[in-house]
mmCIF file of C-alpha atoms in Angstrom:
data_model
loop_
_atom_site.group_PDB
_atom_site.id
_atom_site.type_symbol
_atom_site.label_atom_id
_atom_site.label_comp_id
_atom_site.label_asym_id
_atom_site.label_seq_id
_atom_site.Cartn_x
_atom_site.Cartn_y
_atom_site.Cartn_z
ATOM 1 C CA UNK F 1 -7.557 41.772 -17.481
ATOM 2 C CA UNK F 2 -5.014 40.164 -15.190
ATOM 3 C CA UNK F 3 -1.688 39.070 -16.672
ATOM 4 C CA UNK F 4 -2.538 35.373 -16.281
ATOM 5 C CA UNK F 5 -5.730 35.906 -18.257
ATOM 6 C CA UNK F 6 -3.808 37.665 -21.014
ATOM 7 C CA UNK F 7 -1.340 34.772 -21.207
ATOM 8 C CA UNK F 8 -4.146 32.223 -21.470
ATOM 9 C CA UNK F 9 -5.865 34.273 -24.171
ATOM 10 C CA UNK F 10 -2.615 34.496 -26.126
ATOM 11 C CA UNK F 11 -2.024 30.789 -25.790
ATOM 12 C CA UNK F 12 -5.529 30.020 -27.018
ATOM 13 C CA UNK F 13 -4.976 32.252 -30.030
ATOM 14 C CA UNK F 14 -1.624 30.750 -30.983
ATOM 15 C CA UNK F 15 -2.660 27.149 -30.415
ATOM 16 C CA UNK F 16 -5.666 27.597 -32.656
ATOM 17 C CA UNK F 17 -3.230 28.366 -35.501
ATOM 18 C CA UNK F 18 -2.311 24.668 -35.912
ATOM 19 C CA UNK F 19 -1.825 24.050 -39.613
ATOM 20 C CA UNK F 20 -1.649 21.368 -42.251
ATOM 21 C CA UNK F 21 1.881 20.418 -43.277
ATOM 22 C CA UNK F 22 3.234 18.714 -46.373
ATOM 23 C CA UNK F 23 3.367 15.470 -44.369
ATOM 24 C CA UNK F 24 -0.252 15.638 -43.313
ATOM 25 C CA UNK F 25 -1.970 16.763 -40.146
ATOM 26 C CA UNK F 26 0.240 16.621 -37.105
ATOM 27 C CA UNK F 27 0.736 15.071 -34.617
ATOM 28 C CA UNK F 28 1.809 12.044 -36.617
ATOM 29 C CA UNK F 29 3.033 8.609 -35.547
ATOM 30 C CA UNK F 30 6.111 7.665 -37.552
ATOM 31 C CA UNK F 31 7.173 4.183 -38.592
ATOM 32 C CA UNK F 32 9.453 3.673 -35.594
ATOM 33 C CA UNK F 33 6.747 4.814 -33.122
ATOM 34 C CA UNK F 34 8.316 8.223 -32.729
ATOM 35 C CA UNK F 35 5.768 11.045 -32.813
ATOM 36 C CA UNK F 36 6.155 14.299 -34.731
ATOM 37 C CA UNK F 37 4.459 17.408 -33.371
ATOM 38 C CA UNK F 38 4.161 20.919 -34.804
ATOM 39 C CA UNK F 39 2.411 24.100 -33.687
ATOM 40 C CA UNK F 40 2.412 27.599 -35.119
ATOM 41 C CA UNK F 41 2.973 30.033 -32.258
ATOM 42 C CA UNK F 42 4.687 33.161 -33.651
ATOM 43 C CA UNK F 43 4.779 35.130 -30.391
ATOM 44 C CA UNK F 44 5.783 32.294 -28.061
ATOM 45 C CA UNK F 45 9.195 32.272 -26.408
ATOM 46 C CA UNK F 46 9.201 28.601 -25.431
ATOM 47 C CA UNK F 47 7.046 25.696 -26.599
ATOM 48 C CA UNK F 48 7.091 22.117 -25.319
ATOM 49 C CA UNK F 49 5.128 18.908 -25.661
ATOM 50 C CA UNK F 50 4.416 16.994 -22.463
ATOM 51 C CA UNK F 51 3.852 13.416 -23.613
ATOM 52 C CA UNK F 52 3.075 11.021 -20.798
ATOM 53 C CA UNK F 53 5.077 13.077 -18.300
ATOM 54 C CA UNK F 54 8.153 13.542 -20.506
ATOM 55 C CA UNK F 55 8.652 17.105 -21.748
ATOM 56 C CA UNK F 56 10.148 17.679 -25.198
ATOM 57 C CA UNK F 57 11.451 21.138 -26.164
ATOM 58 C CA UNK F 58 10.195 22.236 -29.566
ATOM 59 C CA UNK F 59 12.373 24.169 -32.025
ATOM 60 C CA UNK F 60 11.117 27.204 -33.915
ATOM 61 C CA UNK F 61 11.599 27.069 -37.673
ATOM 62 C CA UNK F 62 10.295 28.704 -40.821
ATOM 63 C CA UNK F 63 6.827 30.179 -40.716
ATOM 64 C CA UNK F 64 6.917 30.586 -36.931
ATOM 65 C CA UNK F 65 6.196 26.860 -36.607
ATOM 66 C CA UNK F 66 7.628 24.930 -33.672
ATOM 67 C CA UNK F 67 8.487 21.275 -34.208
ATOM 68 C CA UNK F 68 9.790 18.265 -32.356
ATOM 69 C CA UNK F 69 10.048 14.514 -32.880
ATOM 70 C CA UNK F 70 9.868 12.431 -29.718
ATOM 71 C CA UNK F 71 11.621 9.250 -28.692
ATOM 72 C CA UNK F 72 9.930 5.981 -29.732
ATOM 73 C CA UNK F 73 6.765 5.377 -27.730
ATOM 74 C CA UNK F 74 5.420 2.077 -26.453
ATOM 75 C CA UNK F 75 2.120 0.931 -27.993
ATOM 76 C CA UNK F 76 -1.027 2.236 -26.403
ATOM 77 C CA UNK F 77 -2.947 5.378 -25.541
ATOM 78 C CA UNK F 78 -0.915 8.341 -24.307
ATOM 79 C CA UNK F 79 -2.142 11.670 -22.939
ATOM 80 C CA UNK F 80 -0.218 14.781 -23.952
ATOM 81 C CA UNK F 81 -0.378 18.558 -23.629
ATOM 82 C CA UNK F 82 1.197 21.543 -25.311
ATOM 83 C CA UNK F 83 3.081 23.906 -22.994
ATOM 84 C CA UNK F 84 3.323 27.416 -24.437
ATOM 85 C CA UNK F 85 5.305 29.901 -22.355
ATOM 86 C CA UNK F 86 4.601 27.810 -19.288
ATOM 87 C CA UNK F 87 0.865 27.361 -19.830
ATOM 88 C CA UNK F 88 -0.316 23.778 -20.380
ATOM 89 C CA UNK F 89 -3.201 23.388 -22.830
ATOM 90 C CA UNK F 90 -4.925 20.690 -24.857
ATOM 91 C CA UNK F 91 -4.055 20.484 -28.545
ATOM 92 C CA UNK F 92 -7.075 21.492 -30.684
ATOM 93 C CA UNK F 93 -5.604 19.520 -33.600
ATOM 94 C CA UNK F 94 -6.296 16.277 -31.703
ATOM 95 C CA UNK F 95 -9.334 14.797 -29.947
ATOM 96 C CA UNK F 96 -9.577 15.652 -26.254
ATOM 97 C CA UNK F 97 -10.374 13.177 -23.492
ATOM 98 C CA UNK F 98 -11.171 13.689 -19.846
ATOM 99 C CA UNK F 99 -8.198 12.258 -17.955
ATOM 100 C CA UNK F 100 -5.615 13.440 -15.426
ATOM 101 C CA UNK F 101 -8.425 15.554 -13.882
ATOM 102 C CA UNK F 102 -8.657 17.769 -16.970
ATOM 103 C CA UNK F 103 -9.317 17.719 -20.685
ATOM 104 C CA UNK F 104 -6.186 16.388 -22.350
ATOM 105 C CA UNK F 105 -5.100 15.546 -25.846
ATOM 106 C CA UNK F 106 -4.036 12.000 -26.622
ATOM 107 C CA UNK F 107 -2.319 9.976 -29.287
ATOM 108 C CA UNK F 108 -2.640 6.279 -30.054
ATOM 109 C CA UNK F 109 0.418 4.156 -30.817
ATOM 110 C CA UNK F 110 -0.874 1.049 -32.626
ATOM 111 C CA UNK F 111 0.004 -2.453 -31.465
ATOM 112 C CA UNK F 112 0.023 -5.470 -33.739
ATOM 113 C CA UNK F 113 -2.394 -8.221 -32.855
ATOM 114 C CA UNK F 114 -4.841 -5.961 -31.031
ATOM 115 C CA UNK F 115 -7.572 -6.018 -33.671
ATOM 116 C CA UNK F 116 -10.165 -6.618 -30.972
ATOM 117 C CA UNK F 117 -9.597 -3.026 -29.846
ATOM 118 C CA UNK F 118 -10.665 -1.705 -33.263
ATOM 119 C CA UNK F 119 -13.986 -1.446 -35.063
ATOM 120 C CA UNK F 120 -14.421 -4.608 -37.133
ATOM 121 C CA UNK F 121 -16.986 -5.961 -39.584
ATOM 122 C CA UNK F 122 -19.098 -7.599 -36.873
ATOM 123 C CA UNK F 123 -22.525 -6.792 -35.386
ATOM 124 C CA UNK F 124 -22.175 -3.639 -33.302
ATOM 125 C CA UNK F 125 -23.759 -2.811 -29.990
ATOM 126 C CA UNK F 126 -24.561 0.694 -28.796
ATOM 127 C CA UNK F 127 -23.212 3.027 -26.133
ATOM 128 C CA UNK F 128 -25.898 5.231 -24.656
ATOM 129 C CA UNK F 129 -25.536 8.154 -22.273
ATOM 130 C CA UNK F 130 -28.435 8.244 -19.844
ATOM 131 C CA UNK F 131 -29.146 10.054 -16.585
ATOM 132 C CA UNK F 132 -30.327 8.743 -13.238
ATOM 133 C CA UNK F 133 -31.252 10.530 -10.037
ATOM 134 C CA UNK F 134 -28.659 10.112 -7.300
ATOM 135 C CA UNK F 135 -30.007 9.632 -3.800
ATOM 136 C CA UNK F 136 -26.495 10.453 -2.535
ATOM 137 C CA UNK F 137 -25.913 13.748 -4.363
ATOM 138 C CA UNK F 138 -29.627 14.555 -4.680
ATOM 139 C CA UNK F 139 -29.268 15.435 -8.339
ATOM 140 C CA UNK F 140 -29.210 13.894 -11.815
ATOM 141 C CA UNK F 141 -25.973 12.189 -12.826
ATOM 142 C CA UNK F 142 -24.790 10.520 -16.061
ATOM 143 C CA UNK F 143 -24.194 6.872 -16.895
ATOM 144 C CA UNK F 144 -22.770 5.364 -20.064
ATOM 145 C CA UNK F 145 -24.268 2.001 -20.919
ATOM 146 C CA UNK F 146 -23.090 -0.492 -23.544
ATOM 147 C CA UNK F 147 -25.796 -2.786 -24.868
ATOM 148 C CA UNK F 148 -24.732 -5.657 -27.148
ATOM 149 C CA UNK F 149 -25.813 -6.125 -30.746
ATOM 150 C CA UNK F 150 -29.398 -7.364 -30.915
ATOM 151 C CA UNK F 151 -30.421 -5.934 -27.556
ATOM 152 C CA UNK F 152 -33.306 -3.854 -28.935
ATOM 153 C CA UNK F 153 -34.693 -6.745 -30.992
ATOM 154 C CA UNK F 154 -34.267 -9.355 -28.278
ATOM 155 C CA UNK F 155 -36.585 -9.982 -25.346
ATOM 156 C CA UNK F 156 -34.069 -11.851 -23.214
ATOM 157 C CA UNK F 157 -32.347 -10.580 -20.076
ATOM 158 C CA UNK F 158 -28.585 -9.984 -19.986
ATOM 159 C CA UNK F 159 -25.879 -10.209 -17.339
ATOM 160 C CA UNK F 160 -24.261 -6.876 -16.477
ATOM 161 C CA UNK F 161 -20.788 -5.574 -15.655
ATOM 162 C CA UNK F 162 -20.358 -2.429 -13.555
ATOM 163 C CA UNK F 163 -17.029 -1.001 -14.653
ATOM 164 C CA UNK F 164 -15.181 1.770 -12.824
ATOM 165 C CA UNK F 165 -12.705 4.412 -14.011
ATOM 166 C CA UNK F 166 -9.513 5.563 -12.308
ATOM 167 C CA UNK F 167 -8.634 8.722 -10.399
ATOM 168 C CA UNK F 168 -8.827 11.885 -12.500
ATOM 169 C CA UNK F 169 -11.260 10.248 -14.945
ATOM 170 C CA UNK F 170 -15.017 9.819 -15.091
ATOM 171 C CA UNK F 171 -17.752 7.688 -16.646
ATOM 172 C CA UNK F 172 -16.480 8.436 -20.165
ATOM 173 C CA UNK F 173 -13.091 6.806 -19.666
ATOM 174 C CA UNK F 174 -13.951 3.182 -20.283
ATOM 175 C CA UNK F 175 -16.242 3.892 -23.215
ATOM 176 C CA UNK F 176 -13.902 6.346 -24.950
ATOM 177 C CA UNK F 177 -10.285 5.732 -23.957
ATOM 178 C CA UNK F 178 -10.952 2.127 -22.973
ATOM 179 C CA UNK F 179 -12.756 1.108 -26.189
ATOM 180 C CA UNK F 180 -15.224 -1.031 -24.281
ATOM 181 C CA UNK F 181 -17.711 -1.272 -27.146
ATOM 182 C CA UNK F 182 -15.099 -2.437 -29.651
ATOM 183 C CA UNK F 183 -13.732 -5.036 -27.249
ATOM 184 C CA UNK F 184 -17.152 -6.404 -26.376
ATOM 185 C CA UNK F 185 -18.460 -6.388 -29.958
ATOM 186 C CA UNK F 186 -15.476 -8.389 -31.186
ATOM 187 C CA UNK F 187 -15.395 -10.866 -28.309
ATOM 188 C CA UNK F 188 -19.131 -11.523 -28.535
ATOM 189 C CA UNK F 189 -18.996 -11.923 -32.327
ATOM 190 C CA UNK F 190 -16.230 -14.529 -31.961
ATOM 191 C CA UNK F 191 -18.123 -16.396 -29.272
ATOM 192 C CA UNK F 192 -15.377 -15.663 -26.745
ATOM 193 C CA UNK F 193 -17.691 -13.694 -24.449
ATOM 194 C CA UNK F 194 -21.394 -14.013 -23.767
ATOM 195 C CA UNK F 195 -23.564 -11.029 -24.683
ATOM 196 C CA UNK F 196 -23.591 -8.684 -21.690
ATOM 197 C CA UNK F 197 -24.404 -5.117 -20.731
ATOM 198 C CA UNK F 198 -21.580 -2.889 -19.434
ATOM 199 C CA UNK F 199 -22.373 0.103 -17.204
ATOM 200 C CA UNK F 200 -19.839 2.882 -16.584
ATOM 201 C CA UNK F 201 -20.688 5.315 -13.783
ATOM 202 C CA UNK F 202 -18.934 8.394 -12.446
ATOM 203 C CA UNK F 203 -17.574 7.460 -9.025
ATOM 204 C CA UNK F 204 -16.540 11.037 -8.200
ATOM 205 C CA UNK F 205 -19.489 11.367 -5.883
ATOM 206 C CA UNK F 206 -20.012 14.053 -3.265
ATOM 207 C CA UNK F 207 -22.814 13.344 -0.844
ATOM 208 C CA UNK F 208 -25.343 16.042 0.003
ATOM 209 C CA UNK F 209 -23.822 16.107 3.500
ATOM 210 C CA UNK F 210 -20.401 16.980 2.038
ATOM 211 C CA UNK F 211 -18.558 13.648 2.060
ATOM 212 C CA UNK F 212 -16.543 12.759 -1.056
ATOM 213 C CA UNK F 213 -16.683 9.174 -2.262
ATOM 214 C CA UNK F 214 -14.354 8.789 -5.215
ATOM 215 C CA UNK F 215 -11.219 7.347 -3.674
ATOM 216 C CA UNK F 216 -9.671 6.443 -0.386
ATOM 217 C CA UNK F 217 -8.168 2.994 -0.216
ATOM 218 C CA UNK F 218 -10.137 1.838 2.792
ATOM 219 C CA UNK F 219 -13.506 0.270 3.447
ATOM 220 C CA UNK F 220 -14.657 3.466 5.099
ATOM 221 C CA UNK F 221 -13.423 5.553 2.203
ATOM 222 C CA UNK F 222 -15.597 3.537 -0.200
ATOM 223 C CA UNK F 223 -18.895 4.090 1.602
ATOM 224 C CA UNK F 224 -20.164 7.135 -0.309
ATOM 225 C CA UNK F 225 -19.656 5.526 -3.697
ATOM 226 C CA UNK F 226 -20.840 2.159 -2.383
ATOM 227 C CA UNK F 227 -24.134 3.808 -1.452
ATOM 228 C CA UNK F 228 -24.316 5.466 -4.863
ATOM 229 C CA UNK F 229 -23.711 2.184 -6.686
ATOM 230 C CA UNK F 230 -25.930 -0.086 -4.622
ATOM 231 C CA UNK F 231 -28.788 2.322 -3.898
ATOM 232 C CA UNK F 232 -28.961 4.435 -7.083
ATOM 233 C CA UNK F 233 -27.002 3.025 -10.031
ATOM 234 C CA UNK F 234 -27.918 -0.661 -9.851
ATOM 235 C CA UNK F 235 -31.635 -0.026 -9.128
ATOM 236 C CA UNK F 236 -31.785 2.383 -12.099
ATOM 237 C CA UNK F 237 -30.151 -0.134 -14.430
ATOM 238 C CA UNK F 238 -32.376 -2.979 -13.248
ATOM 239 C CA UNK F 239 -35.497 -0.873 -13.717
ATOM 240 C CA UNK F 240 -34.621 0.493 -17.170
ATOM 241 C CA UNK F 241 -32.698 -2.332 -18.848
ATOM 242 C CA UNK F 242 -33.391 -6.013 -19.338
ATOM 243 C CA UNK F 243 -30.770 -7.400 -16.991
ATOM 244 C CA UNK F 244 -30.611 -10.512 -14.884
ATOM 245 C CA UNK F 245 -30.944 -9.557 -11.242
ATOM 246 C CA UNK F 246 -29.169 -12.398 -9.470
ATOM 247 C CA UNK F 247 -25.665 -12.044 -8.013
ATOM 248 C CA UNK F 248 -24.134 -14.566 -10.410
ATOM 249 C CA UNK F 249 -25.212 -12.333 -13.310
ATOM 250 C CA UNK F 250 -23.469 -9.247 -11.919
ATOM 251 C CA UNK F 251 -19.770 -8.341 -12.136
ATOM 252 C CA UNK F 252 -17.783 -5.371 -10.891
ATOM 253 C CA UNK F 253 -14.378 -4.361 -12.176
ATOM 254 C CA UNK F 254 -12.232 -1.256 -12.498
ATOM 255 C CA UNK F 255 -8.809 0.244 -13.003
ATOM 256 C CA UNK F 256 -6.555 1.888 -10.418
ATOM 257 C CA UNK F 257 -8.951 3.745 -8.081
ATOM 258 C CA UNK F 258 -11.778 1.756 -9.669
ATOM 259 C CA UNK F 259 -9.817 -1.411 -8.971
ATOM 260 C CA UNK F 260 -9.784 -0.518 -5.301
ATOM 261 C CA UNK F 261 -13.518 0.138 -5.390
ATOM 262 C CA UNK F 262 -14.093 -3.215 -7.071
ATOM 263 C CA UNK F 263 -11.913 -4.987 -4.503
ATOM 264 C CA UNK F 264 -13.697 -3.561 -1.488
ATOM 265 C CA UNK F 265 -17.275 -3.312 -2.742
ATOM 266 C CA UNK F 266 -17.205 -6.397 -4.953
ATOM 267 C CA UNK F 267 -15.551 -8.714 -2.452
ATOM 268 C CA UNK F 268 -17.376 -7.414 0.634
ATOM 269 C CA UNK F 269 -20.794 -7.512 -0.997
ATOM 270 C CA UNK F 270 -20.936 -11.100 -2.281
ATOM 271 C CA UNK F 271 -24.726 -11.032 -2.065
ATOM 272 C CA UNK F 272 -24.579 -8.450 -4.887
ATOM 273 C CA UNK F 273 -21.587 -9.556 -7.004
ATOM 274 C CA UNK F 274 -20.218 -12.999 -7.823
ATOM 275 C CA UNK F 275 -17.537 -11.723 -10.222
ATOM 276 C CA UNK F 276 -14.790 -9.184 -9.456
ATOM 277 C CA UNK F 277 -11.920 -7.751 -11.521
ATOM 278 C CA UNK F 278 -9.170 -5.599 -9.995
ATOM 279 C CA UNK F 279 -6.901 -3.866 -12.541
ATOM 280 C CA UNK F 280 -3.684 -2.015 -11.600
ATOM 281 C CA UNK F 281 -4.720 -1.081 -8.101
ATOM 282 C CA UNK F 282 -2.230 0.745 -5.912
ATOM 283 C CA UNK F 283 -3.786 -0.212 -2.593
ATOM 284 C CA UNK F 284 -1.429 -3.175 -2.185
ATOM 285 C CA UNK F 285 1.600 -0.874 -2.612
ATOM 286 C CA UNK F 286 3.574 1.046 -5.197
ATOM 287 C CA UNK F 287 1.951 4.404 -4.507
ATOM 288 C CA UNK F 288 2.375 6.918 -1.732
ATOM 289 C CA UNK F 289 0.495 5.999 1.423
ATOM 290 C CA UNK F 290 0.010 2.305 0.592
ATOM 291 C CA UNK F 291 1.731 -0.147 2.940
ATOM 292 C CA UNK F 292 1.236 -3.314 4.973
ATOM 293 C CA UNK F 293 -2.000 -4.341 3.316
ATOM 294 C CA UNK F 294 -3.790 -6.861 5.535
ATOM 295 C CA UNK F 295 -6.000 -9.087 3.384
ATOM 296 C CA UNK F 296 -7.895 -10.674 6.255
ATOM 297 C CA UNK F 297 -8.614 -7.332 7.864
ATOM 298 C CA UNK F 298 -9.805 -5.736 4.640
ATOM 299 C CA UNK F 299 -11.869 -8.744 3.467
ATOM 300 C CA UNK F 300 -12.794 -10.722 6.578
ATOM 301 C CA UNK F 301 -12.824 -14.446 5.932
ATOM 302 C CA UNK F 302 -10.686 -14.375 2.797
ATOM 303 C CA UNK F 303 -7.844 -16.231 4.522
ATOM 304 C CA UNK F 304 -9.559 -17.655 7.625
ATOM 305 C CA UNK F 305 -12.652 -19.051 5.870
ATOM 306 C CA UNK F 306 -11.275 -19.459 2.390
ATOM 307 C CA UNK F 307 -13.646 -22.278 1.448
ATOM 308 C CA UNK F 308 -16.648 -20.017 1.946
ATOM 309 C CA UNK F 309 -14.930 -17.117 0.190
ATOM 310 C CA UNK F 310 -14.173 -19.238 -2.881
ATOM 311 C CA UNK F 311 -17.757 -20.507 -3.082
ATOM 312 C CA UNK F 312 -19.039 -16.945 -3.201
ATOM 313 C CA UNK F 313 -17.142 -15.922 -6.347
ATOM 314 C CA UNK F 314 -17.268 -17.406 -9.807
ATOM 315 C CA UNK F 315 -14.475 -15.121 -11.069
ATOM 316 C CA UNK F 316 -11.867 -13.184 -9.098
ATOM 317 C CA UNK F 317 -9.291 -11.639 -11.419
ATOM 318 C CA UNK F 318 -6.309 -9.354 -10.742
ATOM 319 C CA UNK F 319 -4.057 -7.705 -13.344
ATOM 320 C CA UNK F 320 -1.314 -5.084 -13.647
ATOM 321 C CA UNK F 321 1.129 -3.607 -16.154
ATOM 322 C CA UNK F 322 4.624 -5.076 -16.064
ATOM 323 C CA UNK F 323 6.282 -1.647 -15.975
ATOM 324 C CA UNK F 324 3.815 -0.268 -13.421
ATOM 325 C CA UNK F 325 5.377 0.536 -10.009
ATOM 326 C CA UNK F 326 2.460 -1.412 -8.537
ATOM 327 C CA UNK F 327 3.357 -4.709 -10.231
ATOM 328 C CA UNK F 328 5.541 -6.346 -7.578
ATOM 329 C CA UNK F 329 3.075 -5.489 -4.826
ATOM 330 C CA UNK F 330 0.272 -7.032 -6.873
ATOM 331 C CA UNK F 331 2.337 -10.160 -7.442
ATOM 332 C CA UNK F 332 3.144 -10.452 -3.740
ATOM 333 C CA UNK F 333 -0.470 -10.059 -2.642
ATOM 334 C CA UNK F 334 -1.678 -12.553 -5.257
ATOM 335 C CA UNK F 335 0.929 -15.050 -4.039
ATOM 336 C CA UNK F 336 -0.336 -14.545 -0.496
ATOM 337 C CA UNK F 337 -3.854 -15.256 -1.718
ATOM 338 C CA UNK F 338 -2.796 -18.360 -3.636
ATOM 339 C CA UNK F 339 -0.725 -19.666 -0.723
ATOM 340 C CA UNK F 340 -3.829 -19.262 1.439
ATOM 341 C CA UNK F 341 -5.972 -21.225 -1.004
ATOM 342 C CA UNK F 342 -7.835 -18.297 -2.566
ATOM 343 C CA UNK F 343 -8.968 -18.995 -6.124
ATOM 344 C CA UNK F 344 -7.713 -15.943 -7.983
ATOM 345 C CA UNK F 345 -6.667 -15.493 -11.603
ATOM 346 C CA UNK F 346 -3.746 -13.149 -12.282
ATOM 347 C CA UNK F 347 -2.145 -11.757 -15.411
ATOM 348 C CA UNK F 348 0.275 -8.992 -16.307
ATOM 349 C CA UNK F 349 0.798 -7.226 -19.617
ATOM 350 C CA UNK F 350 3.602 -5.095 -21.098
ATOM 351 C CA UNK F 351 3.031 -1.466 -20.159
ATOM 352 C CA UNK F 352 2.892 1.012 -17.327
ATOM 353 C CA UNK F 353 -0.163 2.543 -15.638
ATOM 354 C CA UNK F 354 -2.031 3.173 -18.874
ATOM 355 C CA UNK F 355 -4.981 2.287 -21.044
ATOM 356 C CA UNK F 356 -3.479 -0.458 -23.211
ATOM 357 C CA UNK F 357 -2.981 -2.545 -20.063
ATOM 358 C CA UNK F 358 -6.555 -1.869 -18.936
ATOM 359 C CA UNK F 359 -8.022 -2.697 -22.336
ATOM 360 C CA UNK F 360 -6.214 -6.034 -22.197
ATOM 361 C CA UNK F 361 -7.477 -6.541 -18.665
ATOM 362 C CA UNK F 362 -11.098 -6.051 -19.704
ATOM 363 C CA UNK F 363 -10.518 -8.196 -22.794
ATOM 364 C CA UNK F 364 -9.393 -11.106 -20.616
ATOM 365 C CA UNK F 365 -11.833 -10.586 -17.736
ATOM 366 C CA UNK F 366 -14.852 -10.482 -20.062
ATOM 367 C CA UNK F 367 -13.979 -13.908 -21.449
ATOM 368 C CA UNK F 368 -14.253 -15.494 -17.989
ATOM 369 C CA UNK F 369 -17.642 -14.054 -17.125
ATOM 370 C CA UNK F 370 -21.067 -15.627 -16.910
ATOM 371 C CA UNK F 371 -20.043 -18.998 -18.316
ATOM 372 C CA UNK F 372 -22.261 -21.941 -17.407
#
């Protein structure tokens, strides 16, 4: 076995020796939002926790157990990894989620007043994982579909939201990290949102001819996934679920990369979508390679035929985290839209480029949708 393989095997062995402590299973969120971690790794020379990009050195104590307590963390969902002798691994003592282009551990820092993100004593919908055949990839691909409470008993048709994940994530992100079902159940039960179906697809699409369609902040860069969505995903949903099939009953939204997809596909296909939500996109600026975004070029008619543009969309919503490097660029572009007469709703929330911001974005966006 090569040395790297031996290191990984050793790491796997030591990490699997996580143990119960007198304070309960770690990691543990403390009262001041600090987080305590511990791992038993008797043969390790150096152990760290990488929490949201900040690395904390752990200290070896009795029983070969390494410990550290982090700085206070802001509320929300935070990915983390253990780093044992330079090898980064998920923590088997915590649930793993697909994010950052790998399986990662995560910890939730609770936030007061966010009960709508939790399971409550209300009627519950269902999240189903189904498979459709992709005409782009020429193979079966997964979808996760939220159906509201009462869907199976009802005979009525429902409006539908197509919701997109960010870079390094997939179709599971919104349903697992994003808590879509909890948000929708609670909003619908309170009468704040109409009952709707939410469809989460995997936009990391590679066409059979070799083109990749996940990202690329350009109209051309969106074409592979656009084909997947319009020619495979939506037809599958409309064949297999009771959904309304008119444009006013369809919405598209997404975070980061998915926000860019929603901007381009949603706004340039008004015959398909009448409702668009763009959360924390970097295409306006704040990330490497983004600069001089030309609204009229990217969405022809937005500024030169604004009256027509506004008539095409019932809801156009943009959001961003207040500590996100993208925030000022989003504010500037929204001001440009507003100055040009575009009807756009905008909101920002405390937080960086992370899930608590995106949960709040969905929570707000859903309340605007499909209202008579």
